[in-house]
mmCIF file of C-alpha atoms in Angstrom:
data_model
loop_
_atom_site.group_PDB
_atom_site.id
_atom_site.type_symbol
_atom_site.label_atom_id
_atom_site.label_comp_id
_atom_site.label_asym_id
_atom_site.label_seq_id
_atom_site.Cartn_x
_atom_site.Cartn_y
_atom_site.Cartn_z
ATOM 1 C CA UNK A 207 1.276 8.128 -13.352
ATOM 2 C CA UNK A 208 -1.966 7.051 -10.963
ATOM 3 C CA UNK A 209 -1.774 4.098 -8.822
ATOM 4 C CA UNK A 210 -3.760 1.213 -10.485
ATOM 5 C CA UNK A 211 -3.951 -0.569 -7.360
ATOM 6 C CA UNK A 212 -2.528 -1.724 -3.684
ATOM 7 C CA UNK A 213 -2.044 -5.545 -3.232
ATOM 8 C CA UNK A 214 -2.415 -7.365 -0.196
ATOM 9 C CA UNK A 215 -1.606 -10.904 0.370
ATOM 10 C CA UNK A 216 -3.987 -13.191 2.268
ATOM 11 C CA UNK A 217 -4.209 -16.983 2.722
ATOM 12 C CA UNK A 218 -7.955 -17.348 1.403
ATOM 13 C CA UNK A 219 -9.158 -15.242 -1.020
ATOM 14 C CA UNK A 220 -12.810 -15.830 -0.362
ATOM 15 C CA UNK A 221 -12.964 -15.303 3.511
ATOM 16 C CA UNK A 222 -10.426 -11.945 3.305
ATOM 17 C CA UNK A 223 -13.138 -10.614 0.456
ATOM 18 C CA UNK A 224 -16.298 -11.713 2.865
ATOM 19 C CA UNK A 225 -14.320 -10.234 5.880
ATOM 20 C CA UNK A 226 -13.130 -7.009 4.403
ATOM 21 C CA UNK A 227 -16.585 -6.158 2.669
ATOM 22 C CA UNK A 228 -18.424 -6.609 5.712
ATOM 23 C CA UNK A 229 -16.075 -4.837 8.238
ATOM 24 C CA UNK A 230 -15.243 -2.379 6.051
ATOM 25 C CA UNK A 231 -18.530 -1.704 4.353
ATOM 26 C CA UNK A 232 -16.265 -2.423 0.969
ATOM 27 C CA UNK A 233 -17.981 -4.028 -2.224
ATOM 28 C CA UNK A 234 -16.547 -6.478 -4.914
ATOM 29 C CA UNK A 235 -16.419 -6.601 -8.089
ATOM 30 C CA UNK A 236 -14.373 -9.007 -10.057
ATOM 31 C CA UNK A 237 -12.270 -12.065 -8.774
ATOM 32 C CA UNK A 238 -9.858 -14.002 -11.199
ATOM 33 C CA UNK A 239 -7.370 -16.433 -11.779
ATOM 34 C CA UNK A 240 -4.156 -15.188 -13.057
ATOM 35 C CA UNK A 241 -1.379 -17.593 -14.359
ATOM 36 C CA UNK A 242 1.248 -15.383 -15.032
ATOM 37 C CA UNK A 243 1.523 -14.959 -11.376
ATOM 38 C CA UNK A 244 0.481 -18.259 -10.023
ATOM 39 C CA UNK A 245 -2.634 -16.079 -7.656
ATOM 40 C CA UNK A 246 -6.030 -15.625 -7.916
ATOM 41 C CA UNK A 247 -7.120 -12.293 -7.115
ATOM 42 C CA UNK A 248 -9.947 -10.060 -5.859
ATOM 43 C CA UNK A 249 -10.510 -6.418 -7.056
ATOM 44 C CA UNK A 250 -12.286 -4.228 -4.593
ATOM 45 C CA UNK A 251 -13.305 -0.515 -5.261
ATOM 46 C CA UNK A 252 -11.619 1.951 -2.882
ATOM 47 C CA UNK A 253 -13.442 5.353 -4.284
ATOM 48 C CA UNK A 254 -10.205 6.813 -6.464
ATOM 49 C CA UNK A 255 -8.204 3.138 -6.724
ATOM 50 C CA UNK A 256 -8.573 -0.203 -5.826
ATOM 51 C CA UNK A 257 -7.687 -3.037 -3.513
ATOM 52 C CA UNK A 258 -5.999 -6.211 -4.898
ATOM 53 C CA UNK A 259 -6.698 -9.036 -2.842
ATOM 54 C CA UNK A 260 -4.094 -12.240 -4.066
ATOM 55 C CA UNK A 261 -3.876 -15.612 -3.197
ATOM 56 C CA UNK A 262 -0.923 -17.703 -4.156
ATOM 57 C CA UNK A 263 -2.377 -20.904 -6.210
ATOM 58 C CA UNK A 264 1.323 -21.919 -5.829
ATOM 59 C CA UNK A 265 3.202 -23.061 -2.757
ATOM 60 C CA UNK A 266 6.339 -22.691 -4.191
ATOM 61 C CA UNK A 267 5.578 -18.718 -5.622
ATOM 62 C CA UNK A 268 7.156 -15.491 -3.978
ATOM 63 C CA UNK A 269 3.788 -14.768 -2.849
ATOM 64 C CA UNK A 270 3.491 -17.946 -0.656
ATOM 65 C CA UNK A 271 6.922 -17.130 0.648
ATOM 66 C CA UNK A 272 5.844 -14.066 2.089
ATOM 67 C CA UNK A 273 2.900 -15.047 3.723
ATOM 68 C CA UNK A 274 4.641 -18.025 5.197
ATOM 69 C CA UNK A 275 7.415 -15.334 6.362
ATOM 70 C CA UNK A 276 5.779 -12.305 6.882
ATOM 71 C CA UNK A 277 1.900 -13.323 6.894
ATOM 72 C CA UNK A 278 -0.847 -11.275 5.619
ATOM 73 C CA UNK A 279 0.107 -8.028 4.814
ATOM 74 C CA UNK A 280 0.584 -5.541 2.121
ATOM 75 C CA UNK A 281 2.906 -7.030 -0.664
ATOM 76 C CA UNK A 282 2.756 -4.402 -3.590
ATOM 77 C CA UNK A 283 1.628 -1.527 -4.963
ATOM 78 C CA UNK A 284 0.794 -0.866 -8.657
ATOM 79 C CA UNK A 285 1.322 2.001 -10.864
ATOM 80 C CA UNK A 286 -0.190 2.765 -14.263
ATOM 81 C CA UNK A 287 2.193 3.442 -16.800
ATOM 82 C CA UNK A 288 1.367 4.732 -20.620
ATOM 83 C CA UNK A 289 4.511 3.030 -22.269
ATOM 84 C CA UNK A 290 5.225 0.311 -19.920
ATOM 85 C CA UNK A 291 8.206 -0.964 -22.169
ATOM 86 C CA UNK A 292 9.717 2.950 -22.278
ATOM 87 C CA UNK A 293 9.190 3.044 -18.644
ATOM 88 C CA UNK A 294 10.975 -0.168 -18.021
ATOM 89 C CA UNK A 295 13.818 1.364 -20.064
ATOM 90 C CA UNK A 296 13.841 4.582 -17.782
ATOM 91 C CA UNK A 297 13.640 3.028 -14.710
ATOM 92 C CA UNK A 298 16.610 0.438 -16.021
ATOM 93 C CA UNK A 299 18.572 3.655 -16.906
ATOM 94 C CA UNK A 300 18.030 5.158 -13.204
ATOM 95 C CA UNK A 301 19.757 1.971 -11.724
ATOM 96 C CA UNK A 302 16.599 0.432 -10.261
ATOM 97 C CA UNK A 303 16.784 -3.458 -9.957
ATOM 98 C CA UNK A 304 14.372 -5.046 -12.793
ATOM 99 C CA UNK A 305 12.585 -7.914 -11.714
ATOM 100 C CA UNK A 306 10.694 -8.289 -15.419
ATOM 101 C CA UNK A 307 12.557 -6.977 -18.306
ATOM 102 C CA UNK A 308 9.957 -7.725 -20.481
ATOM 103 C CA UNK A 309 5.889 -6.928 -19.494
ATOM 104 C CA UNK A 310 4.211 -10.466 -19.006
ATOM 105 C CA UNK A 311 0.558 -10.248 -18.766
ATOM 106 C CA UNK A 312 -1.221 -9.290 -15.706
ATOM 107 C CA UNK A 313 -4.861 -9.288 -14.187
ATOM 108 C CA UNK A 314 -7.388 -7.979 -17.225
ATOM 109 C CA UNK A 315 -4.999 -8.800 -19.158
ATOM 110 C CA UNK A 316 -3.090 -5.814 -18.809
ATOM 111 C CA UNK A 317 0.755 -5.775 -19.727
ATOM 112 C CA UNK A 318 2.689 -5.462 -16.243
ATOM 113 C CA UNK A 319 6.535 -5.794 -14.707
ATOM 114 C CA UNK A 320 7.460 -5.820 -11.557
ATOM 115 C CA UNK A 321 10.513 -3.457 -10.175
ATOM 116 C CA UNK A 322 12.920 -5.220 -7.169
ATOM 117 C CA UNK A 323 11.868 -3.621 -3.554
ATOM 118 C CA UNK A 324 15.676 -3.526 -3.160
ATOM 119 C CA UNK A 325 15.996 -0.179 -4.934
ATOM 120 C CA UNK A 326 12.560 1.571 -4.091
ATOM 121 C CA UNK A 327 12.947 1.788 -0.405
ATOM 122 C CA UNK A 328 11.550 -1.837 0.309
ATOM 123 C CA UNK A 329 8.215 -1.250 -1.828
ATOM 124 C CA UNK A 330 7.694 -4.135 -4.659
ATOM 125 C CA UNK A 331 6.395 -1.666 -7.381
ATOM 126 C CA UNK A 332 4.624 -3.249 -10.243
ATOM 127 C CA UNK A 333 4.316 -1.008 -13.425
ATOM 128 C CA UNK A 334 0.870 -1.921 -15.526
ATOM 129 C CA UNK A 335 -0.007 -0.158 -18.909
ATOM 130 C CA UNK A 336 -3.896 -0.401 -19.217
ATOM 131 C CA UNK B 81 -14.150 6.041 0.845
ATOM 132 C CA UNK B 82 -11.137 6.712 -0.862
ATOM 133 C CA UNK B 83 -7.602 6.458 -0.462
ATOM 134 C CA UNK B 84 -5.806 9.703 0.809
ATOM 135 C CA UNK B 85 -2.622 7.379 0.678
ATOM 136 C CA UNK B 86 -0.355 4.895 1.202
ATOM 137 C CA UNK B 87 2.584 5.011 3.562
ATOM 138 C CA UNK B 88 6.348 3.680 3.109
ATOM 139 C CA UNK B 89 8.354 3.291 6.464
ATOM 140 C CA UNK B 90 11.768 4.782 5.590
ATOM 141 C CA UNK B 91 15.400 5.626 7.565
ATOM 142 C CA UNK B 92 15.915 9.072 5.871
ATOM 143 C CA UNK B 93 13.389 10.846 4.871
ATOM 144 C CA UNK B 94 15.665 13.486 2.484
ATOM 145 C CA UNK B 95 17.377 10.452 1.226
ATOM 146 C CA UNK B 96 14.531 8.640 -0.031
ATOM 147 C CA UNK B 97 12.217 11.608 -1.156
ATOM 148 C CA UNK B 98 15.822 11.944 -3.201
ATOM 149 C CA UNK B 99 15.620 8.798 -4.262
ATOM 150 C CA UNK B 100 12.220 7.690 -5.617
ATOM 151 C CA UNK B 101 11.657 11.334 -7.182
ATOM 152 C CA UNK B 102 14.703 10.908 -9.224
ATOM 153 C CA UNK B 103 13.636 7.092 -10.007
ATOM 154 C CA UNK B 104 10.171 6.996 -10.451
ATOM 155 C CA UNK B 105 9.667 10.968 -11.604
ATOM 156 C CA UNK B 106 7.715 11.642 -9.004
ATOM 157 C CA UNK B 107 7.349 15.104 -7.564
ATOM 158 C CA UNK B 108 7.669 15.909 -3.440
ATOM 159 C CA UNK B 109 5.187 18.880 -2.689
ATOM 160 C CA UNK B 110 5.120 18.915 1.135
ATOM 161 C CA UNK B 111 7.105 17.491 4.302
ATOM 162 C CA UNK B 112 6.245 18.033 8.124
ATOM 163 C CA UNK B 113 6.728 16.572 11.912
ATOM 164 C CA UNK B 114 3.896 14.661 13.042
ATOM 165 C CA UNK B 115 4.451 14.878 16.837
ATOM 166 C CA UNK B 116 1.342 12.317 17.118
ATOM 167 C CA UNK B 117 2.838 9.987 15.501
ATOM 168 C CA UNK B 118 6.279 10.135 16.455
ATOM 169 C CA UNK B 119 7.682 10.648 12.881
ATOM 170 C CA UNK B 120 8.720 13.240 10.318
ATOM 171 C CA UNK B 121 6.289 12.976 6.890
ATOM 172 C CA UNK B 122 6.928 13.647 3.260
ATOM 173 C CA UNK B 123 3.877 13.486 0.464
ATOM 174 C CA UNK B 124 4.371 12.475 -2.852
ATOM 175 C CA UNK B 125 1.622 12.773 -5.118
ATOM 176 C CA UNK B 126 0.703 10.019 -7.205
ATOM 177 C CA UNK B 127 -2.495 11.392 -9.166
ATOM 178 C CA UNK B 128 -5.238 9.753 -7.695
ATOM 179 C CA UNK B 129 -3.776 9.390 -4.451
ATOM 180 C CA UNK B 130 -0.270 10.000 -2.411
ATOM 181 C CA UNK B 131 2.760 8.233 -0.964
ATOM 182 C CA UNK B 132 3.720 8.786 2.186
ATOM 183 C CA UNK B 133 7.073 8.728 3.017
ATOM 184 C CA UNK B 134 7.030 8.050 6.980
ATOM 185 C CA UNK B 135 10.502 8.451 8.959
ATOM 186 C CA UNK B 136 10.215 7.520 12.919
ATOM 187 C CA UNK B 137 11.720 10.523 15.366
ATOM 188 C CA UNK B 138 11.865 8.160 18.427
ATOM 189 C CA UNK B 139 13.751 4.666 18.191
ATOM 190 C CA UNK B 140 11.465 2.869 20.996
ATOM 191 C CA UNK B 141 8.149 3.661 18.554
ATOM 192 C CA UNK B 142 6.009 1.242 16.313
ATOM 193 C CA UNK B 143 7.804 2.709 13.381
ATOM 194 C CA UNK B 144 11.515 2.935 14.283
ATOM 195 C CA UNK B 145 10.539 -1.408 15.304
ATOM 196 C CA UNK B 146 8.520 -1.903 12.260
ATOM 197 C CA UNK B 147 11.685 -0.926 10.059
ATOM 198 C CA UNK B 148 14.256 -2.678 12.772
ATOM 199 C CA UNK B 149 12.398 -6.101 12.070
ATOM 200 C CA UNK B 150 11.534 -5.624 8.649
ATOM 201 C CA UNK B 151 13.101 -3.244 6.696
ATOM 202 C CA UNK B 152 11.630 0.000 4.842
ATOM 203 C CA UNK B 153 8.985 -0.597 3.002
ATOM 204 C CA UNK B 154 5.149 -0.354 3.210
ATOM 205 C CA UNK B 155 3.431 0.385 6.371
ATOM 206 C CA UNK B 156 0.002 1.318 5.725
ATOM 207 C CA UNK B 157 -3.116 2.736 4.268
ATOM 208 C CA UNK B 158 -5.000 5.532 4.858
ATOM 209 C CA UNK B 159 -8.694 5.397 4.218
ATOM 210 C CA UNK B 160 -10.407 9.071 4.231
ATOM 211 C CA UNK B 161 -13.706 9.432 5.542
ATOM 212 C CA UNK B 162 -16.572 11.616 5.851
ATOM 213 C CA UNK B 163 -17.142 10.938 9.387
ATOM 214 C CA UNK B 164 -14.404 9.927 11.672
ATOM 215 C CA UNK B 165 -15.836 9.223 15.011
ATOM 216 C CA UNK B 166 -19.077 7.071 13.525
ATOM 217 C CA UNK B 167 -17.183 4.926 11.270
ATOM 218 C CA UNK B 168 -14.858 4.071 14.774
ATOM 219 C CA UNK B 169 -18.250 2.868 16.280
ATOM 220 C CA UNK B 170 -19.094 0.996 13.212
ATOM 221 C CA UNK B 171 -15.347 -0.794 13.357
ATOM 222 C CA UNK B 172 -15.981 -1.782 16.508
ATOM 223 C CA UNK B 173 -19.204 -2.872 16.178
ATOM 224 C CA UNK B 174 -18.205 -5.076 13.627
ATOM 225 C CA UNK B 175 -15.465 -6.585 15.748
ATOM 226 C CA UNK B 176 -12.370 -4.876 14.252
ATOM 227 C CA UNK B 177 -9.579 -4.101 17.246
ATOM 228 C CA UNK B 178 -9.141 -0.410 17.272
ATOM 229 C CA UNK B 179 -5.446 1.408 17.915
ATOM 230 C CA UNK B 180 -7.141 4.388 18.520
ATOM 231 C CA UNK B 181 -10.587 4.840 20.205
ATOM 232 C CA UNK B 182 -10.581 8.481 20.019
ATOM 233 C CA UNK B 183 -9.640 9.879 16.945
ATOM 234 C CA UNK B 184 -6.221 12.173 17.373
ATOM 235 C CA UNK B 185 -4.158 14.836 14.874
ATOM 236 C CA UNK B 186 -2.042 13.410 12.144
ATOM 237 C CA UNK B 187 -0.159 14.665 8.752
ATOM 238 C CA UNK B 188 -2.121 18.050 7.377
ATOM 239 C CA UNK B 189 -3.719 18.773 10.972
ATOM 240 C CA UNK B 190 -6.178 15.775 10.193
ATOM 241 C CA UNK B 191 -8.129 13.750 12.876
ATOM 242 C CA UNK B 192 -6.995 10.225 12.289
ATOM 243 C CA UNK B 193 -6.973 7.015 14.024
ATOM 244 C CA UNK B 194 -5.769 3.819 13.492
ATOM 245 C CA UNK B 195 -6.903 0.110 13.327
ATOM 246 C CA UNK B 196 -5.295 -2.927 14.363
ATOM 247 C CA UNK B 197 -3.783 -5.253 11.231
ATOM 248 C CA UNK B 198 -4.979 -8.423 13.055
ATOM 249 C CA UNK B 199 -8.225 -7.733 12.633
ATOM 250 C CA UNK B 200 -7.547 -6.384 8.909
ATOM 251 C CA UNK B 201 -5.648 -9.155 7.304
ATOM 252 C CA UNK B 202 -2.291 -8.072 8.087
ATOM 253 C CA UNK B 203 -3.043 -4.328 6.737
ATOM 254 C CA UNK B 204 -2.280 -1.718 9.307
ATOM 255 C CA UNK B 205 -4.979 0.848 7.879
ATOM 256 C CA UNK B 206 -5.594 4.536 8.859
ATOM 257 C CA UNK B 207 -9.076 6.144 8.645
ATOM 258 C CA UNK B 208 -8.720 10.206 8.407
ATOM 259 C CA UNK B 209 -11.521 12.529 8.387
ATOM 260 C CA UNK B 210 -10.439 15.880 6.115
#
């Protein structure tokens, strides 16, 4: 397991990526718009991971919802999986709350799920298998 | 840069080091008090990088009021790099508010030193110097 990536919700994709890359001497390297989750998204290189920057494209999405409650923040983390549908099945069999039960399709069109914060300590954990 | 890790604000520190190792597989290799920051510490690793598990040791700190208004979950991100006190001057020459001015000992005896999230998009991030 290796995290895949850290995602952090901001209101304006474009002026968080301009922001962040200057302040934080950070470079980017792929932006896209992702359906399946009703965002568009910014990948930026941290060394051994990345940095998922995500914009709801949806006013009515989870994502909007916890910007307009919580703000900007961190919203998720990602993990890399090699059988995302066995690990779905383990996690399901440990009693963690499944928020996919079947992988949808992710940015780079990887297969991902998404596990409920409510049984990992708070943290949304999204499961991708490359 | 890299990331050195990513922290989860937690009550009990035994309970969820319990927990997510016995959910997620993951394997606990190293716990400690971190006067500095007012908290007890658990490490995860996660491959490329670690979770921290961070439990507050005093209920007036920024941690024991994170979790009171917001529940566990995550907290921040650490950024390791090569040169602690010149990236500081480089934050705040680019504007970003700084927690710490002077760099001060966190988890592993590291110098570390915090930024300000408003300044960061909502991300509470820690820069640590090995």
């Amino acid at each position: 397991m290796k995290l895949d990536h850290i995602a952090v919700a901001v209101r304006d994709l474009e002026e968080a990526i301009t922001h962040l890359r200057d302040a934080l001497g950070m470079e980017t390297v792929h932006t896209e718009e992702v359906p399946g989750q009703k965002a568009r998204i910014g990948f930026i290189p941290l060394g051994n991971t990345n940095l998922e920057l995500v914009q709801p494209t949806d006013p009515a999405s989870g994502l909007a919802k916890f910007i307009e409650q919580r703000g900007e923040g961190l919203h998720h983390i990602c993990l890399e999986v090699r059988d995302i549908q066995g690990s779905l099945k383990h996690c399901e069999e440990k009693g963690l709350a499944l928020i996919d039960r079947e992988p949808r399709v992710g940015a780079h069109n990887k297969r991902v799920a998404f596990l409920h914060p409510r049984s990992t300590k708070g943290i949304l954990v999204e499961l991708c298998q490359p």
